[in-house]
XYZ file of C-alpha atoms in Angstrom:
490
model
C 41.727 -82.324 83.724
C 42.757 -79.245 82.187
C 43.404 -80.396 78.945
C 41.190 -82.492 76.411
C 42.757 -86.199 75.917
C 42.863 -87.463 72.355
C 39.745 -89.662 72.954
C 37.725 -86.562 73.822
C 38.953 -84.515 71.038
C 37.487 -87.084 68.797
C 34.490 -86.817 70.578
C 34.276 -83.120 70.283
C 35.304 -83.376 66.276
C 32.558 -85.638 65.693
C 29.540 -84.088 68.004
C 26.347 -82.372 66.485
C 26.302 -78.826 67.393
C 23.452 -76.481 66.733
C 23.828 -73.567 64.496
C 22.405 -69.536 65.472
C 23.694 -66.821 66.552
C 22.312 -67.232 69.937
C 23.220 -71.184 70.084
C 26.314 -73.070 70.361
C 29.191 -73.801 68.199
C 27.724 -74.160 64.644
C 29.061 -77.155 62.435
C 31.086 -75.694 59.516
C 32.240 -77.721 56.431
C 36.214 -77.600 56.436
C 37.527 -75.186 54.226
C 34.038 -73.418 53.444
C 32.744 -70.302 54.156
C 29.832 -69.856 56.723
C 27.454 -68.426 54.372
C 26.763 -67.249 50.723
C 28.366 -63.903 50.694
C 24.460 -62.446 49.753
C 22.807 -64.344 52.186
C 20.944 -62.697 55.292
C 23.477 -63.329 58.346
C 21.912 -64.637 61.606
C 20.124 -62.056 63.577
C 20.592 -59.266 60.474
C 17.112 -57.658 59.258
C 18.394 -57.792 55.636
C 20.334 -59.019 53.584
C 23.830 -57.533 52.887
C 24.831 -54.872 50.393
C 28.182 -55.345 50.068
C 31.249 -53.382 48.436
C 33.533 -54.935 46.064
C 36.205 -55.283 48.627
C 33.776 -56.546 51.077
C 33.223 -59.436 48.884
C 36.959 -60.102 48.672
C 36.823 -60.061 52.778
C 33.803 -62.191 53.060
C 34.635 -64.857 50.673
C 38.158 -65.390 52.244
C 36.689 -65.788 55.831
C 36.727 -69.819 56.572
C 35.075 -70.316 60.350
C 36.334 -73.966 60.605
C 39.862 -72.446 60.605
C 38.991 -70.201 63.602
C 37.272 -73.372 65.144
C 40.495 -75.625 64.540
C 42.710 -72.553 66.224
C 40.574 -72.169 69.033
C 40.274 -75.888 69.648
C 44.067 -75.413 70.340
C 44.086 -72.110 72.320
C 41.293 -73.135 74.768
C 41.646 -77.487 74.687
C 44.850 -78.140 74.098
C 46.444 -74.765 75.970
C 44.017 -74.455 78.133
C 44.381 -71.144 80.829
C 46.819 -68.886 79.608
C 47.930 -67.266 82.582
C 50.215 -63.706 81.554
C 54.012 -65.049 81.494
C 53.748 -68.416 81.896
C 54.364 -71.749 80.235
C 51.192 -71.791 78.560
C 50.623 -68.459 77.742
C 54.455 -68.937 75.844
C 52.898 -71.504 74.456
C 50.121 -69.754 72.574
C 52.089 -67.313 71.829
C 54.344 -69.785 69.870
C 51.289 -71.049 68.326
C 51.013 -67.538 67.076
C 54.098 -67.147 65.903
C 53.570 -70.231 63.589
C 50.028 -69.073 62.697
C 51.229 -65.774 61.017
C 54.070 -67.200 59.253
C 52.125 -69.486 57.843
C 49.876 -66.942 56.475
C 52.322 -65.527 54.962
C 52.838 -62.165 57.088
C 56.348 -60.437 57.655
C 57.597 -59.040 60.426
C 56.445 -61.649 62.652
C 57.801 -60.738 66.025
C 57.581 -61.298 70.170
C 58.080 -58.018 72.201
C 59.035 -58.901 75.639
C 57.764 -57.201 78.756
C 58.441 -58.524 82.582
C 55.342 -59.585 84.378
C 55.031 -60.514 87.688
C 55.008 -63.842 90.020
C 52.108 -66.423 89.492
C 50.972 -68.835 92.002
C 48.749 -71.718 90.340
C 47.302 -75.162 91.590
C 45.513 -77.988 89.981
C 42.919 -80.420 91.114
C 43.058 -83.968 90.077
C 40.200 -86.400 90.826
C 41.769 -89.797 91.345
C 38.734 -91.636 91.625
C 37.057 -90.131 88.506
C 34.307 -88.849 89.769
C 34.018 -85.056 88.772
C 33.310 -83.906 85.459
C 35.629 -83.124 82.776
C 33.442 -80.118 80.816
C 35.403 -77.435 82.936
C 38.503 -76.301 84.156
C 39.848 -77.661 87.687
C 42.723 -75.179 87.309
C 42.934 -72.979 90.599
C 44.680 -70.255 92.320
C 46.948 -70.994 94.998
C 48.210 -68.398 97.792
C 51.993 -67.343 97.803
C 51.616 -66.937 101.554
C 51.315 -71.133 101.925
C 52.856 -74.346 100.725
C 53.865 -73.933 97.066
C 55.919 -76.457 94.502
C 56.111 -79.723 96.763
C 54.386 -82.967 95.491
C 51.022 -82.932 95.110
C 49.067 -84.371 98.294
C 45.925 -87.033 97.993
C 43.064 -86.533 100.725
C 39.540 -87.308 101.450
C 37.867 -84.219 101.276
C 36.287 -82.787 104.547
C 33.745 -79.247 104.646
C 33.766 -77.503 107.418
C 31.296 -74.780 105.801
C 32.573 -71.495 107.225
C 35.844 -70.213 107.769
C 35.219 -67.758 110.015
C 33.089 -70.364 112.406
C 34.197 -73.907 111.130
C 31.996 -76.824 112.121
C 35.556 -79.104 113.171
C 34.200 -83.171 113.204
C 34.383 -84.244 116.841
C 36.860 -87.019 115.737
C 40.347 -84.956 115.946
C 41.586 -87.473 113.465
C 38.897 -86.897 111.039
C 40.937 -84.132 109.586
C 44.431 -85.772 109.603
C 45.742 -85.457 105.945
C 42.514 -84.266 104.853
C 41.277 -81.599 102.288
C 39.872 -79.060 104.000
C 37.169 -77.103 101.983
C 35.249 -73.938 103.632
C 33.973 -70.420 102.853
C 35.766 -68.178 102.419
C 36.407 -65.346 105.173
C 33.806 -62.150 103.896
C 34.877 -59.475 106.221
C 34.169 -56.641 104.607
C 37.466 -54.959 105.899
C 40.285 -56.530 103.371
C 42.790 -56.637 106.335
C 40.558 -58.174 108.802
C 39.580 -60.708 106.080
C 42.910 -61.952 105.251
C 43.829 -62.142 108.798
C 40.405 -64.211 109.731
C 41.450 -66.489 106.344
C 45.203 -67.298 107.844
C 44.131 -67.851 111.222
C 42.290 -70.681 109.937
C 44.235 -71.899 107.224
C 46.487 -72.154 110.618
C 44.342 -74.080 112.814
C 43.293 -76.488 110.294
C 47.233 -77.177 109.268
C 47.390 -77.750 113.081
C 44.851 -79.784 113.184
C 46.631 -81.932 110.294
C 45.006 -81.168 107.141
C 46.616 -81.890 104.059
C 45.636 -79.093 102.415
C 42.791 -76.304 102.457
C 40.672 -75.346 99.420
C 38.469 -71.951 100.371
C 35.403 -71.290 98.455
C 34.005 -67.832 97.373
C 30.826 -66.018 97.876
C 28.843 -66.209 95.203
C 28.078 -63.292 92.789
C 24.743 -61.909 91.604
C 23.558 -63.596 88.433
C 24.267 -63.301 85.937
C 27.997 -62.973 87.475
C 30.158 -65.910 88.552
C 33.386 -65.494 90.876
C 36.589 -66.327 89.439
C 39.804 -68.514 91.183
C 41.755 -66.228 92.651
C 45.876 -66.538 94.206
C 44.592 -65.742 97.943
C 46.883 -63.790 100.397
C 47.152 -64.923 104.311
C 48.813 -61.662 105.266
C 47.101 -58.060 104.994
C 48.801 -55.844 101.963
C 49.133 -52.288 101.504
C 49.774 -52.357 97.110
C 53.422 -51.883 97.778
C 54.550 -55.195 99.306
C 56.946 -56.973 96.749
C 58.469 -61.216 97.031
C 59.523 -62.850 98.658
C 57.112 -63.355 100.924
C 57.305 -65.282 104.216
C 54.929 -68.393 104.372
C 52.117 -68.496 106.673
C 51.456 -72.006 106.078
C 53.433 -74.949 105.030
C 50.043 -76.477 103.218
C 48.584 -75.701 100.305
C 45.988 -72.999 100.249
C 43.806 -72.814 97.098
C 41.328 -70.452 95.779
C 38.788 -71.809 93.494
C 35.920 -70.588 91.311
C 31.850 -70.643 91.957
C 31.420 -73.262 89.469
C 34.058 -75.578 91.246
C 33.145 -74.654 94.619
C 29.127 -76.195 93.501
C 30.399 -79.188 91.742
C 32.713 -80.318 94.415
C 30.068 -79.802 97.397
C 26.836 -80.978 95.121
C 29.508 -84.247 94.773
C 30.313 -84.227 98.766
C 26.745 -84.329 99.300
C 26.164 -87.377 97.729
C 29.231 -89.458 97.887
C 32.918 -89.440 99.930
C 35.120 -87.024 97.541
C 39.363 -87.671 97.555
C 41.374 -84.748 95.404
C 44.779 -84.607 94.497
C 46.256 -80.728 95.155
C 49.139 -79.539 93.667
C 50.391 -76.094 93.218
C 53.435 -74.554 91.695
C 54.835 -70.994 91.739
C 56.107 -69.148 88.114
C 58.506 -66.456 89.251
C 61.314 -64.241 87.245
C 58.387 -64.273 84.241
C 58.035 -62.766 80.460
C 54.981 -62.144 78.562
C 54.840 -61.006 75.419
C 52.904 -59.277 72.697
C 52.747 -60.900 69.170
C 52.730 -58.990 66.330
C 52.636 -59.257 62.264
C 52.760 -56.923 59.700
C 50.907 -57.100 56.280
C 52.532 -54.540 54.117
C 50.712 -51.979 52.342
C 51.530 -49.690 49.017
C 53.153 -47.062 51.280
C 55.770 -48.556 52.877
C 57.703 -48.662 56.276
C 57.223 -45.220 56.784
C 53.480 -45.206 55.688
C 50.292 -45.198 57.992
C 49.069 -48.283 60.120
C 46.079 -50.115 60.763
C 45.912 -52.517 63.792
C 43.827 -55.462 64.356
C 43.921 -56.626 67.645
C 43.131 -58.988 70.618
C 44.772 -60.499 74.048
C 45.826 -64.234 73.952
C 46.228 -64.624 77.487
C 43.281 -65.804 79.873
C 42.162 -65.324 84.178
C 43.234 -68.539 86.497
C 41.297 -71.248 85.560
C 39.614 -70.022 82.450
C 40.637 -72.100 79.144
C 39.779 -68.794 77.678
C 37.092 -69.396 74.902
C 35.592 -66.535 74.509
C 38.172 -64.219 76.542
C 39.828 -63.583 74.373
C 40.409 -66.672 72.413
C 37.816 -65.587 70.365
C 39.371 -62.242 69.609
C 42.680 -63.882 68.919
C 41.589 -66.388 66.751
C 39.843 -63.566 64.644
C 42.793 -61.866 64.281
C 44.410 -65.065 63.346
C 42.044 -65.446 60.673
C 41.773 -62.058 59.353
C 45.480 -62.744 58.606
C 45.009 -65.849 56.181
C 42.190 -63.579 54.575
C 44.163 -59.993 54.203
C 47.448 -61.692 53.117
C 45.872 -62.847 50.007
C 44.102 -59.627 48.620
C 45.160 -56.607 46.810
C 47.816 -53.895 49.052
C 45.674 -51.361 50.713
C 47.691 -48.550 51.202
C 48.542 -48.660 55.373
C 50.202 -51.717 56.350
C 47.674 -53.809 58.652
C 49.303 -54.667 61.997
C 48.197 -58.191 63.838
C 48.597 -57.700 67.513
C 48.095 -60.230 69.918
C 48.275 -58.627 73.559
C 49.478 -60.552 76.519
C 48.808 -59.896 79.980
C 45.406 -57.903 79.543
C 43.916 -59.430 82.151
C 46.588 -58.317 84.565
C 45.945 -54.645 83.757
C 46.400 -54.119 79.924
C 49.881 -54.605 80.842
C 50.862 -55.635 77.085
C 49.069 -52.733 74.957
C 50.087 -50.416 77.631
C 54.024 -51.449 77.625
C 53.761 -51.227 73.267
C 51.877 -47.444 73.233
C 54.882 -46.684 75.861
C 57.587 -47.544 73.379
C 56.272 -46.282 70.272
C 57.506 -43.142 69.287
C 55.241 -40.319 68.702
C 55.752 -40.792 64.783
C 54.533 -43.887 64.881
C 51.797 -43.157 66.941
C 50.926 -40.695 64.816
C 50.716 -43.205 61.427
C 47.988 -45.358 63.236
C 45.130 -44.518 61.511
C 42.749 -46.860 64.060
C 43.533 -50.039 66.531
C 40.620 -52.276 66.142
C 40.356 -54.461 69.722
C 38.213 -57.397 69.367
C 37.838 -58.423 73.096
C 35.194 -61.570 73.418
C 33.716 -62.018 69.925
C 31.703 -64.896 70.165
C 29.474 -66.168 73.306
C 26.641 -68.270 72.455
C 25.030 -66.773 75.237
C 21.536 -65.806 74.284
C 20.696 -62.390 75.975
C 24.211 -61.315 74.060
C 22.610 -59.613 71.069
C 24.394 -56.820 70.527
C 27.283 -55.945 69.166
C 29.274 -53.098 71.221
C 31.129 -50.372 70.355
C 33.404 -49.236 73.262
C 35.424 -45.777 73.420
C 37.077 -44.714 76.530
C 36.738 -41.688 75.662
C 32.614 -42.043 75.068
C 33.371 -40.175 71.677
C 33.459 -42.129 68.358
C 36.356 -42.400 65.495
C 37.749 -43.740 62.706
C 37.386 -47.208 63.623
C 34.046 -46.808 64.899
C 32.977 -44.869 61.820
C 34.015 -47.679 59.990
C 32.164 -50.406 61.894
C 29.596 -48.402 61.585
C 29.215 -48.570 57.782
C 30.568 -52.158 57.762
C 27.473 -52.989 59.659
C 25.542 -51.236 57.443
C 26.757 -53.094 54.405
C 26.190 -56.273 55.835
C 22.314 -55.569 57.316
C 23.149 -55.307 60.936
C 22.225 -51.537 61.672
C 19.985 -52.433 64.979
C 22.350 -55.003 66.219
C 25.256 -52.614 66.625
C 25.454 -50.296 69.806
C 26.045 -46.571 69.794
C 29.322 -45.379 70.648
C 29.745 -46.210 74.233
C 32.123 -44.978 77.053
C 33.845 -47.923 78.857
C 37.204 -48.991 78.947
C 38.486 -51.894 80.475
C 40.414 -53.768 77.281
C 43.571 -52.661 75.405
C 41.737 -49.965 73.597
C 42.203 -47.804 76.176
C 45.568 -47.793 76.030
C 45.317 -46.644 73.025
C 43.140 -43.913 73.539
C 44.611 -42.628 76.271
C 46.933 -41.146 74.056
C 44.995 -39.859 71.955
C 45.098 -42.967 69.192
C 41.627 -43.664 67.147
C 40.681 -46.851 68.993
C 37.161 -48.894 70.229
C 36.872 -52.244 71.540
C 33.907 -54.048 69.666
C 31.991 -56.894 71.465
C 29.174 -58.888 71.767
C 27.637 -58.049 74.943
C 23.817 -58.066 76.175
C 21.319 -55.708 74.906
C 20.983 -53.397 77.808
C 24.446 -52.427 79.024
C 27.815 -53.838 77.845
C 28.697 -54.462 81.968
C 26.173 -57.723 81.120
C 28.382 -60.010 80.072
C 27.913 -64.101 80.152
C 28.015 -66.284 83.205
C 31.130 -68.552 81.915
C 32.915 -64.655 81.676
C 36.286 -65.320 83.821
C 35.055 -68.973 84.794
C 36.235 -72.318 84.295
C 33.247 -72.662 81.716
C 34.345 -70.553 79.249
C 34.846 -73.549 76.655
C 34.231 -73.397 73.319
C 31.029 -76.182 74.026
C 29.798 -73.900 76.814
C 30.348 -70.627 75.282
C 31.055 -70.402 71.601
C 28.941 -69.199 68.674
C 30.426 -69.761 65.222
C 27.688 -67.736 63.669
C 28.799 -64.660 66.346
C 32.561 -65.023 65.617
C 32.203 -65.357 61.846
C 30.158 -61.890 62.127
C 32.672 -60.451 63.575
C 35.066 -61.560 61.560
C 32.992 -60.090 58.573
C 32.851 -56.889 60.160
C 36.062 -56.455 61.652
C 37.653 -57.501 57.967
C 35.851 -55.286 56.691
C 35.905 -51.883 58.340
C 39.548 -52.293 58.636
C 40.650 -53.452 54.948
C 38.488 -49.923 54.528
C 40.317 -48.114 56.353
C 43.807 -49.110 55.286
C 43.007 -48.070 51.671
């Protein structure tokens, strides 16, 4: 259920979908641009004045490209989770994606990551829909890498005071599902969560699904690799099992559907979960050459490829790393600035900017000192409607070159009140950047009154491409991105 079948793919290549910045995905015509290169973008108050070399940018940009890439990163991929299989796997797709634009240099730069501990939930009787993720986490502290187990499904509502069924065979080879333990004392929670994962393997459950709290609106909690015993930030595998059954973690969105299904119907799941230890993520990078040479200054465009358990990822960051993709096809093909343009694709972001923070380690300080700007695009494109504008993030709070440059680029194009101030807030691979002193911003659609408001599918099983995707948003990126940084590499 984590992937799209070829039957749905079909489906999604031949569905209506509405147009707007503050809509859906918009249909584009294969190979076209979005737009006249004079014509009023969505959500601008004018139309564009544009440069000579931002008609060159604008004209190359081809959104059903982006579409087709992110159709792969976010359906066919699905979660990239930070050295894995599948985050290997876009990477790969990467790979191909630059070479085929015809970039040199194309390159992996290795970096160790730590253990993951994933699960999946099958639905063998059909019944649960197929618009989101059913990716999970699943606790290192429990049963991990056996065959997957088959059970009714049985809530007991709360952990911490579980409603048991008076029938003591009622929960033989069961799913269990319950809240979550919400001590507010970390250790005391974890130890109230394994004494019940405990008592219900006792009691002969199959397996045990736990089920967050759920976050103020417009947030949504995330699945999450649960421990069973208390940790101080300095415990390191192998760990000792708790529990010989599988423990899962799921997301608010699952957690609803399966109990608004329970409540209506008996519910069987299939649970499996598998451990990825010894991993390797890597960052992906290209190089479009410029007049000066190896030695010369450099411009990055950036974004992470990898994604949070159970998130295919649409908008975080598959949008970023498709617009990087794109920018690619686009760059390759017009006249040598003089900095060579840098593609970066970061992995393991979402693990603590593991990726951008490993590459600023090994550069030397010469190279850092020929980056002229990094340019992070960290979610580009949510159709969410309250996300109208279009953030400019410093950790430092203070602005640079790449900010200066968005700034005009926005300008050009008629977007003035759409893009923020320079704002402090780190948080994405800009920062590690700028924390040594390298010109860098994130830039990201975000809503109007703080960029903290980000959109409900943010880290969810939801963030698809159907339920969180603007074309019109990511093509204005795109525009913008294209062209501060072709600017600023001449």
């Amino acid at each position: 259920m984590n992937h799209i079948s070829g039957s749905d793919q079909s489906t999604l290549r031949r569905r209506s979908l509405l147009a707007g910045a503050a809509g859906t995905v918009a249909v584009v015509a294969a190979g076209q641009p979005a737009w006249a290169a004079d014509t009023t973008r969505p959500g601008a108050v004018r139309a564009p004045s544009l440069a000579v070399l931002d008609r060159q940018v604008v004209k190359g940009i081809r959104p059903s490209r982006a579409l087709a890439d992110l159709q792969v990163l976010s359906e066919r991929i699905g979660p990239r989770i930070g050295g894995t299989a599948s985050e290997k796997a876009a990477a790969e797709f990467a790979l191909t994606s630059f070479r085929s634009a015809g970039c040199s240099d194309v390159r992996l730069e290795p970096f160790a990551v730590a253990d993951k501990f994933l699960a999946d939930i099958g639905d063998p009787d059909g019944q649960l829909p197929d618009d989101i993720c059913w990716q999970a986490g699943a606790s290192p502290d429990a049963g991990l890498d056996a065959a997957p187990v088959t059970g009714r499904v049985v809530d007991v509502k709360a952990a911490t005071a579980p409603a048991w069924p008076a029938d003591p065979a009622a929960i033989t080879g069961a799913v269990v599902l319950a809240d979550d333990a919400q001590d507010p004392v970390p250790a005391t929670r974890v130890n109230l969560r394994a004494a019940f994962v405990l008592e219900a393997q006792r009691r002969g459950a199959a397996a045990v699904i736990l089920l967050p709290a759920d976050l103020e609106y417009p947030r949504r909690a995330s699945a999450a690799s649960l421990r069973l015993v208390p940790t101080t930030g300095t415990s390191a595998p192998p760990w000792t099992p708790v529990a010989a059954i599988p423990v899962l973690g799921v997301a608010q969105v699952q957690k609803r559907v399966l109990r608004e299904d329970l409540a209506v119907r008996p519910l069987r799941l299939t649970v499996g979960t598998t451990s990825h230890r010894g991993l390797t993520s890597n960052n992906v990078f290209a190089d479009i050459p410029g007049r000066s040479g190896a030695s010369g200054p450099l411009v990055y465009i950036s974004g992470h490829y990898d994604s949070v358990i159970g998130a295919p990822g649409a908008n975080d960051d598959g949008s970023g790393t498709v617009l990087t993709l794109e920018l690619a096809r686009v760059l390759t093909r017009l006249r040598k600035p003089e900095a060579t343009v840098r593609l970066a694709l970061w992995g393991s972001e979402e693990q603590g900017l593991i990726g951008s923070r490993y590459h600023v380690a090994q550069l030397p300080s010469a190279d850092r000192a020929r980056i002229r700007g990094v340019f992070q695009n960290d979610m580009v494109g949510t159709s969410w409607s309250p996300a109208t504008r279009y953030w400019q993030l410093s950790f430092s709070g203070t602005g640079n070159a790449t900010t200066d440059q968005i700034t005009a680029a926005a300008g050009r194009l008629g977007y003035e009140p759409q893009i923020s101030p320079v704002t402090q807030r780190g948080a994405s691979d800009h920062q590690s950047f700028q924390e040594v002193g390298i010109a860098s911003a994130n830039f990201s659609w975000r809503g109007e009154a703080t960029p903290a408001l980000l959109e409900p599918p943010y880290h969810s099983p939801e963030d698809t491409i159907e339920k969180n995707i603007s074309i019109d948003r990511l093509t204005v990126s795109t525009e913008m991105i294209g062209c501060a940084a072709y600017a600023l590499a001449q």
